PDB file of C-alpha atoms in Angstrom:
ATOM      1  CA  ASP A   5       3.005  14.728  -0.057  1.00  0.00           C
ATOM      2  CA  GLY A   6       4.718  12.069   1.860  1.00  0.00           C
ATOM      3  CA  GLY A   7       6.869   9.567   0.713  1.00  0.00           C
ATOM      4  CA  ILE A   8      10.241   8.297  -0.210  1.00  0.00           C
ATOM      5  CA  THR A   9      12.634   9.819  -2.631  1.00  0.00           C
ATOM      6  CA  GLN A  10      15.587   7.866  -3.998  1.00  0.00           C
ATOM      7  CA  SER A  11      18.141   9.483  -6.435  1.00  0.00           C
ATOM      8  CA  PRO A  12      19.300   9.348  -8.654  1.00  0.00           C
ATOM      9  CA  LYS A  13      17.124   6.989 -10.753  1.00  0.00           C
ATOM     10  CA  TYR A  14      19.815   5.816 -12.966  1.00  0.00           C
ATOM     11  CA  LEU A  15      23.676   5.810 -12.046  1.00  0.00           C
ATOM     12  CA  PHE A  16      26.874   4.549 -14.168  1.00  0.00           C
ATOM     13  CA  ARG A  17      29.801   3.835 -11.795  1.00  0.00           C
ATOM     14  CA  LYS A  18      33.402   2.877 -13.089  1.00  0.00           C
ATOM     15  CA  GLU A  19      34.901  -0.276 -11.716  1.00  0.00           C
ATOM     16  CA  GLY A  20      36.927   0.776  -8.560  1.00  0.00           C
ATOM     17  CA  GLN A  21      34.610   3.774  -7.732  1.00  0.00           C
ATOM     18  CA  ASN A  22      32.686   4.497  -4.567  1.00  0.00           C
ATOM     19  CA  VAL A  23      28.749   5.501  -5.105  1.00  0.00           C
ATOM     20  CA  THR A  24      26.423   6.843  -2.669  1.00  0.00           C
ATOM     21  CA  LEU A  25      23.243   6.366  -3.257  1.00  0.00           C
ATOM     22  CA  SER A  26      20.492   8.420  -1.504  1.00  0.00           C
ATOM     23  CA  CYS A  27      17.306   7.708   0.401  1.00  0.00           C
ATOM     24  CA  GLU A  28      14.955  10.553   1.889  1.00  0.00           C
ATOM     25  CA  GLN A  29      11.562  10.252   3.828  1.00  0.00           C
ATOM     26  CA  ASN A  30       9.430  12.593   5.387  1.00  0.00           C
ATOM     27  CA  LEU A  31       6.682  10.064   6.542  1.00  0.00           C
ATOM     28  CA  ASN A  32       8.680  10.307  10.344  1.00  0.00           C
ATOM     29  CA  HIS A  33       9.099   6.511  10.343  1.00  0.00           C
ATOM     30  CA  ASP A  34      11.698   5.247  12.373  1.00  0.00           C
ATOM     31  CA  ALA A  35      12.852   2.297  10.481  1.00  0.00           C
ATOM     32  CA  MET A  36      14.614   2.331   7.122  1.00  0.00           C
ATOM     33  CA  TYR A  37      15.984  -0.365   4.723  1.00  0.00           C
ATOM     34  CA  TRP A  38      18.029  -1.194   1.880  1.00  0.00           C
ATOM     35  CA  TYR A  39      17.261  -3.913  -0.695  1.00  0.00           C
ATOM     36  CA  ARG A  40      19.080  -5.382  -3.616  1.00  0.00           C
ATOM     37  CA  GLN A  41      17.148  -7.038  -6.602  1.00  0.00           C
ATOM     38  CA  ASP A  42      18.816  -8.591  -9.578  1.00  0.00           C
ATOM     39  CA  PRO A  43      16.818  -9.098 -12.339  1.00  0.00           C
ATOM     40  CA  GLY A  44      13.805 -11.777 -12.195  1.00  0.00           C
ATOM     41  CA  GLN A  45      14.640 -12.011  -8.525  1.00  0.00           C
ATOM     42  CA  GLY A  46      13.281 -11.083  -4.923  1.00  0.00           C
ATOM     43  CA  LEU A  47      14.315  -8.448  -2.678  1.00  0.00           C
ATOM     44  CA  ARG A  48      17.546  -9.285  -0.566  1.00  0.00           C
ATOM     45  CA  LEU A  49      18.213  -7.233   2.503  1.00  0.00           C
ATOM     46  CA  ILE A  50      21.654  -5.250   2.657  1.00  0.00           C
ATOM     47  CA  TYR A  51      21.033  -2.820   5.901  1.00  0.00           C
ATOM     48  CA  TYR A  52      18.162  -1.844   7.744  1.00  0.00           C
ATOM     49  CA  SER A  53      18.200   0.641  10.698  1.00  0.00           C
ATOM     50  CA  GLN A  54      15.479   1.034  13.523  1.00  0.00           C
ATOM     51  CA  ILE A  55      16.447   3.927  14.966  1.00  0.00           C
ATOM     52  CA  VAL A  56      18.904   7.229  14.213  1.00  0.00           C
ATOM     53  CA  ASN A  57      22.370   6.655  14.678  1.00  0.00           C
ATOM     54  CA  ASP A  58      21.924   2.705  14.697  1.00  0.00           C
ATOM     55  CA  PHE A  59      21.845   0.090  11.658  1.00  0.00           C
ATOM     56  CA  GLN A  60      22.165  -3.406  11.614  1.00  0.00           C
ATOM     57  CA  LYS A  61      23.448  -5.760   8.433  1.00  0.00           C
ATOM     58  CA  GLY A  62      21.413  -7.545   6.465  1.00  0.00           C
ATOM     59  CA  ASP A  63      21.881 -11.068   4.156  1.00  0.00           C
ATOM     60  CA  ILE A  64      24.242  -9.211   1.853  1.00  0.00           C
ATOM     61  CA  ALA A  65      26.174  -6.386   3.499  1.00  0.00           C
ATOM     62  CA  GLU A  66      29.665  -6.784   1.906  1.00  0.00           C
ATOM     63  CA  GLY A  67      31.091  -4.164   0.138  1.00  0.00           C
ATOM     64  CA  TYR A  68      28.181  -1.786   1.131  1.00  0.00           C
ATOM     65  CA  SER A  69      28.062   0.913   3.929  1.00  0.00           C
ATOM     66  CA  VAL A  70      25.596   3.184   5.356  1.00  0.00           C
ATOM     67  CA  SER A  71      24.775   5.998   7.607  1.00  0.00           C
ATOM     68  CA  ARG A  72      21.746   7.282  10.020  1.00  0.00           C
ATOM     69  CA  GLU A  73      22.671  10.759  11.020  1.00  0.00           C
ATOM     70  CA  LYS A  74      19.317  12.100  10.357  1.00  0.00           C
ATOM     71  CA  LYS A  75      15.971  10.448  10.834  1.00  0.00           C
ATOM     72  CA  GLU A  76      14.729  11.198   7.501  1.00  0.00           C
ATOM     73  CA  SER A  77      17.915  10.106   5.588  1.00  0.00           C
ATOM     74  CA  PHE A  78      19.571   6.588   4.859  1.00  0.00           C
ATOM     75  CA  PRO A  79      22.092   7.045   2.130  1.00  0.00           C
ATOM     76  CA  LEU A  80      23.635   3.589   0.729  1.00  0.00           C
ATOM     77  CA  THR A  81      27.402   3.553  -0.215  1.00  0.00           C
ATOM     78  CA  VAL A  82      28.382   0.965  -2.799  1.00  0.00           C
ATOM     79  CA  THR A  83      32.102   0.638  -2.345  1.00  0.00           C
ATOM     80  CA  SER A  84      35.003  -0.610  -4.665  1.00  0.00           C
ATOM     81  CA  ALA A  85      35.036  -3.814  -2.559  1.00  0.00           C
ATOM     82  CA  GLN A  86      31.218  -4.749  -3.906  1.00  0.00           C
ATOM     83  CA  LYS A  87      32.322  -7.282  -6.645  1.00  0.00           C
ATOM     84  CA  ASN A  88      29.175  -7.168  -8.609  1.00  0.00           C
ATOM     85  CA  PRO A  89      27.234  -3.903  -8.098  1.00  0.00           C
ATOM     86  CA  THR A  90      25.165  -3.917 -11.219  1.00  0.00           C
ATOM     87  CA  ALA A  91      21.522  -3.984  -9.776  1.00  0.00           C
ATOM     88  CA  PHE A  92      18.217  -2.200  -9.168  1.00  0.00           C
ATOM     89  CA  TYR A  93      18.381  -0.918  -5.656  1.00  0.00           C
ATOM     90  CA  LEU A  94      15.182   0.220  -3.464  1.00  0.00           C
ATOM     91  CA  CYS A  95      14.969   2.170  -0.101  1.00  0.00           C
ATOM     92  CA  ALA A  96      11.909   1.267   2.258  1.00  0.00           C
ATOM     93  CA  SER A  97      11.189   2.878   5.262  1.00  0.00           C
ATOM     94  CA  SER A  98       7.894   1.897   8.018  1.00  0.00           C
ATOM     95  CA  ARG A  99       6.856   2.410  11.465  1.00  0.00           C
ATOM     96  CA  SER A 100       9.250   0.559  13.809  1.00  0.00           C
ATOM     97  CA  TRP A 101       8.811  -1.862  16.686  1.00  0.00           C
ATOM     98  CA  THR A 102       5.386  -3.079  15.039  1.00  0.00           C
ATOM     99  CA  ALA A 103       4.359  -6.290  12.792  1.00  0.00           C
ATOM    100  CA  ASN A 104       1.283  -4.680  11.579  1.00  0.00           C
ATOM    101  CA  THR A 105       2.598  -1.575   9.118  1.00  0.00           C
ATOM    102  CA  GLU A 106       3.683  -1.788   5.528  1.00  0.00           C
ATOM    103  CA  ALA A 107       6.609  -0.643   4.175  1.00  0.00           C
ATOM    104  CA  PHE A 108       6.581   2.060   1.873  1.00  0.00           C
ATOM    105  CA  PHE A 109       9.177   2.162  -0.941  1.00  0.00           C
ATOM    106  CA  GLY A 110      10.965   4.376  -3.275  1.00  0.00           C
ATOM    107  CA  GLN A 111      10.999   4.454  -6.918  1.00  0.00           C
ATOM    108  CA  GLY A 112      14.576   2.703  -6.924  1.00  0.00           C
ATOM    109  CA  THR A 113      18.066   3.497  -8.290  1.00  0.00           C
ATOM    110  CA  ARG A 114      19.231   1.359 -10.937  1.00  0.00           C
ATOM    111  CA  LEU A 115      23.208   1.059 -10.849  1.00  0.00           C
ATOM    112  CA  THR A 116      25.119  -0.220 -13.774  1.00  0.00           C
ATOM    113  CA  VAL A 117      29.036  -0.338 -13.565  1.00  0.00           C
ATOM    114  CA  VAL A 118      30.719   0.287 -17.071  1.00  0.00           C
TER     115      VAL A 118
ATOM    116  CA  ALA B 172      14.150 -18.971  11.259  1.00  0.00           C
ATOM    117  CA  GLN B 173      11.827 -16.596   9.094  1.00  0.00           C
ATOM    118  CA  LYS B 174      11.371 -17.582   5.502  1.00  0.00           C
ATOM    119  CA  ILE B 175       8.584 -16.862   2.619  1.00  0.00           C
ATOM    120  CA  THR B 176       8.069 -19.250  -0.067  1.00  0.00           C
ATOM    121  CA  GLN B 177       6.890 -18.507  -3.757  1.00  0.00           C
ATOM    122  CA  THR B 178       6.706 -21.459  -5.602  1.00  0.00           C
ATOM    123  CA  GLN B 179       5.356 -20.261  -8.796  1.00  0.00           C
ATOM    124  CA  PRO B 180       8.031 -18.013 -10.837  1.00  0.00           C
ATOM    125  CA  GLY B 181       5.186 -17.328 -13.471  1.00  0.00           C
ATOM    126  CA  MET B 182       1.890 -17.620 -13.954  1.00  0.00           C
ATOM    127  CA  PHE B 183      -0.863 -16.712 -16.900  1.00  0.00           C
ATOM    128  CA  VAL B 184      -4.590 -15.538 -16.367  1.00  0.00           C
ATOM    129  CA  GLN B 185      -7.368 -14.603 -19.124  1.00  0.00           C
ATOM    130  CA  GLU B 186      -8.389 -11.206 -18.910  1.00  0.00           C
ATOM    131  CA  LYS B 187     -11.379 -10.747 -16.545  1.00  0.00           C
ATOM    132  CA  GLU B 188     -10.724 -14.336 -14.543  1.00  0.00           C
ATOM    133  CA  ALA B 189      -9.784 -14.560 -11.039  1.00  0.00           C
ATOM    134  CA  VAL B 190      -5.858 -15.878 -10.438  1.00  0.00           C
ATOM    135  CA  THR B 191      -4.801 -17.094  -7.071  1.00  0.00           C
ATOM    136  CA  LEU B 192      -0.644 -16.691  -5.994  1.00  0.00           C
ATOM    137  CA  ASP B 193       0.653 -18.775  -3.588  1.00  0.00           C
ATOM    138  CA  CYS B 194       2.674 -17.775  -0.515  1.00  0.00           C
ATOM    139  CA  THR B 195       3.716 -19.806   2.240  1.00  0.00           C
ATOM    140  CA  TYR B 196       5.520 -18.827   5.204  1.00  0.00           C
ATOM    141  CA  ASP B 197       8.127 -20.296   8.498  1.00  0.00           C
ATOM    142  CA  THR B 198       8.284 -18.323  11.518  1.00  0.00           C
ATOM    143  CA  SER B 199       8.069 -19.318  15.204  1.00  0.00           C
ATOM    144  CA  ASP B 200       6.720 -16.071  16.444  1.00  0.00           C
ATOM    145  CA  PRO B 201       3.084 -15.759  17.221  1.00  0.00           C
ATOM    146  CA  SER B 202       2.855 -12.060  16.168  1.00  0.00           C
ATOM    147  CA  TYR B 203       3.374 -11.290  12.649  1.00  0.00           C
ATOM    148  CA  GLY B 204       2.311  -9.499   9.384  1.00  0.00           C
ATOM    149  CA  LEU B 205       1.708 -11.054   5.994  1.00  0.00           C
ATOM    150  CA  PHE B 206       2.065  -8.367   3.045  1.00  0.00           C
ATOM    151  CA  TRP B 207       1.425  -8.531  -0.659  1.00  0.00           C
ATOM    152  CA  TYR B 208       3.283  -5.982  -3.015  1.00  0.00           C
ATOM    153  CA  LYS B 209       2.970  -5.653  -6.783  1.00  0.00           C
ATOM    154  CA  GLN B 210       5.971  -4.615  -8.980  1.00  0.00           C
ATOM    155  CA  PRO B 211       5.477  -3.525 -12.531  1.00  0.00           C
ATOM    156  CA  SER B 212       7.918  -3.401 -14.848  1.00  0.00           C
ATOM    157  CA  SER B 213       8.729   0.386 -13.613  1.00  0.00           C
ATOM    158  CA  GLY B 214      10.214  -1.071 -10.460  1.00  0.00           C
ATOM    159  CA  GLU B 215       8.346   0.489  -8.277  1.00  0.00           C
ATOM    160  CA  MET B 216       6.590  -1.620  -5.259  1.00  0.00           C
ATOM    161  CA  ILE B 217       2.969  -0.992  -4.484  1.00  0.00           C
ATOM    162  CA  PHE B 218       1.629  -2.198  -1.182  1.00  0.00           C
ATOM    163  CA  LEU B 219      -1.599  -4.164  -2.153  1.00  0.00           C
ATOM    164  CA  ILE B 220      -2.622  -5.835   0.889  1.00  0.00           C
ATOM    165  CA  TYR B 221      -2.149  -6.886   4.458  1.00  0.00           C
ATOM    166  CA  GLN B 222      -2.708  -9.579   7.302  1.00  0.00           C
ATOM    167  CA  GLY B 223      -2.079 -10.075  10.843  1.00  0.00           C
ATOM    168  CA  SER B 224      -1.484 -12.971  12.508  1.00  0.00           C
ATOM    169  CA  TYR B 225      -4.131 -12.676  15.023  1.00  0.00           C
ATOM    170  CA  ASP B 226      -6.870 -11.620  12.295  1.00  0.00           C
ATOM    171  CA  GLN B 227     -10.047 -13.490  12.267  1.00  0.00           C
ATOM    172  CA  GLN B 228     -11.188 -12.762   8.761  1.00  0.00           C
ATOM    173  CA  ASN B 229      -9.546 -12.717   5.412  1.00  0.00           C
ATOM    174  CA  ALA B 230      -8.381  -9.300   4.122  1.00  0.00           C
ATOM    175  CA  THR B 231      -9.788  -7.874   1.299  1.00  0.00           C
ATOM    176  CA  GLU B 232      -8.826  -4.809  -0.636  1.00  0.00           C
ATOM    177  CA  GLY B 233     -11.074  -4.007  -4.066  1.00  0.00           C
ATOM    178  CA  ARG B 234     -10.321  -7.013  -6.321  1.00  0.00           C
ATOM    179  CA  TYR B 235      -7.457  -8.207  -4.161  1.00  0.00           C
ATOM    180  CA  SER B 236      -8.138 -10.468  -1.125  1.00  0.00           C
ATOM    181  CA  LEU B 237      -5.687 -12.316   0.969  1.00  0.00           C
ATOM    182  CA  ASN B 238      -6.872 -16.437   1.697  1.00  0.00           C
ATOM    183  CA  PHE B 239      -5.355 -17.127   4.947  1.00  0.00           C
ATOM    184  CA  GLN B 240      -4.833 -20.235   6.862  1.00  0.00           C
ATOM    185  CA  LYS B 241      -2.858 -19.944   9.450  1.00  0.00           C
ATOM    186  CA  ALA B 242      -2.470 -23.777  10.149  1.00  0.00           C
ATOM    187  CA  ARG B 243      -0.847 -24.181   7.021  1.00  0.00           C
ATOM    188  CA  LYS B 244       1.110 -20.912   7.334  1.00  0.00           C
ATOM    189  CA  SER B 245      -0.324 -19.995   3.500  1.00  0.00           C
ATOM    190  CA  ALA B 246      -1.296 -16.834   2.665  1.00  0.00           C
ATOM    191  CA  ASN B 247      -2.155 -16.742  -1.056  1.00  0.00           C
ATOM    192  CA  LEU B 248      -3.093 -13.850  -2.789  1.00  0.00           C
ATOM    193  CA  VAL B 249      -6.494 -13.831  -5.038  1.00  0.00           C
ATOM    194  CA  ILE B 250      -7.120 -11.420  -7.623  1.00  0.00           C
ATOM    195  CA  SER B 251     -10.647 -11.142  -9.041  1.00  0.00           C
ATOM    196  CA  ALA B 252     -11.659  -9.837 -12.573  1.00  0.00           C
ATOM    197  CA  SER B 253      -7.800  -9.650 -13.961  1.00  0.00           C
ATOM    198  CA  GLN B 254      -7.347  -6.778 -16.033  1.00  0.00           C
ATOM    199  CA  LEU B 255      -4.351  -6.056 -18.237  1.00  0.00           C
ATOM    200  CA  GLY B 256      -2.417  -3.903 -16.093  1.00  0.00           C
ATOM    201  CA  ASP B 257      -2.265  -6.535 -13.439  1.00  0.00           C
ATOM    202  CA  SER B 258       0.917  -7.774 -15.381  1.00  0.00           C
ATOM    203  CA  ALA B 259       3.289  -7.681 -13.057  1.00  0.00           C
ATOM    204  CA  MET B 260       5.493  -9.206 -10.607  1.00  0.00           C
ATOM    205  CA  TYR B 261       4.119  -9.978  -7.099  1.00  0.00           C
ATOM    206  CA  PHE B 262       5.804 -10.430  -3.717  1.00  0.00           C
ATOM    207  CA  CYS B 263       4.577 -11.844  -0.589  1.00  0.00           C
ATOM    208  CA  ALA B 264       6.612 -10.733   2.560  1.00  0.00           C
ATOM    209  CA  MET B 265       6.510 -10.981   6.289  1.00  0.00           C
ATOM    210  CA  ARG B 266       7.096  -9.206   9.175  1.00  0.00           C
ATOM    211  CA  VAL B 267       7.945 -10.263  12.626  1.00  0.00           C
ATOM    212  CA  LEU B 268       8.387  -8.349  15.606  1.00  0.00           C
ATOM    213  CA  SER B 269      11.786  -9.757  17.267  1.00  0.00           C
ATOM    214  CA  ASN B 270      14.584  -7.871  19.826  1.00  0.00           C
ATOM    215  CA  THR B 271      16.633  -7.004  17.166  1.00  0.00           C
ATOM    216  CA  GLY B 272      14.060  -5.142  15.118  1.00  0.00           C
ATOM    217  CA  ASN B 273      11.389  -6.070  12.765  1.00  0.00           C
ATOM    218  CA  GLN B 274      12.401  -6.575   9.334  1.00  0.00           C
ATOM    219  CA  PHE B 275      10.574  -7.386   5.829  1.00  0.00           C
ATOM    220  CA  TYR B 276      11.095 -10.943   4.486  1.00  0.00           C
ATOM    221  CA  PHE B 277      10.459 -11.151   1.090  1.00  0.00           C
ATOM    222  CA  GLY B 278       9.622 -14.179  -1.205  1.00  0.00           C
ATOM    223  CA  THR B 279      11.304 -14.593  -4.625  1.00  0.00           C
ATOM    224  CA  GLY B 280       8.319 -13.243  -6.360  1.00  0.00           C
ATOM    225  CA  THR B 281       5.723 -14.461  -9.167  1.00  0.00           C
ATOM    226  CA  SER B 282       5.393 -12.887 -12.338  1.00  0.00           C
ATOM    227  CA  LEU B 283       1.685 -12.635 -13.335  1.00  0.00           C
ATOM    228  CA  THR B 284       0.869 -11.695 -17.236  1.00  0.00           C
ATOM    229  CA  VAL B 285      -2.955 -11.081 -18.064  1.00  0.00           C
ATOM    230  CA  ILE B 286      -3.663 -12.741 -21.552  1.00  0.00           C
ATOM    231  CA  PRO B 287      -6.085 -10.530 -23.690  1.00  0.00           C
TER     232      PRO B 287
END
C-alpha cells in the first residue's frame, strides 16, 4: 500500500541531545513537508522540499535541520538548539507544482524532552 | 500574504444534525486549492474534501460539502447528519502555486464535539 511512514511513533530525548525523526513515502511525490503541532494548536511549517537535494525553511526552522538525498526520504533532525522541542511532528507529501492535489500525512511522531 | 482563518475554536452539534465549520482565506493568487482535514485524537490527518479556485460548483464528498463563496473568500465545511465519530479537530488549508513552490497554509483548527 502506498503511503507515508513516520518513525518512531513516540520519542523521548534528553536535553542537549539531537534526535532524528524519520519520514519515508512510496507515493512518488516530489514535495515533502515537516510540520510541528503543539497541543490545541494548528500546524506550523518547519521545512519543505519540492525536489531532491533542495529544501526551504518554513516559519519555524530555527533549531531544526533536514536533508533530501532521496525522493522517498525527508528526515528531520531536532537539534539541541531547539529550545522547546516537545511537540507532535507531522510529515506530509504531495505532488509538486500544482495547487489542486492534497497532502498525504504520516501518523506523526510525538517527541518529549525528559 | 497567504492566510487561513478559522474563528471557531470549538463547536458542539447534536447527533444527526448538520454543522457548519467556518473558514476564510486570503490570497492574491488567482489559482489556489482549498482543503479540509480531520484530525481525530489519534493525531493522523485525514483528507476530507477539496475545492479548486476555478471550480464552478461546490465540492461534495458523501456527508461533507464545501460551501465555496469566492467573492467573500470563504470555504466553509458542512457536515450533514453528524455522527459520534465526527468528533475531532478540523483544519482548513489552502495551497497556492508560487515561484518558490506550493506549500500548504493551515488554519488553527476547530474542535467539533458531537453530542449523543
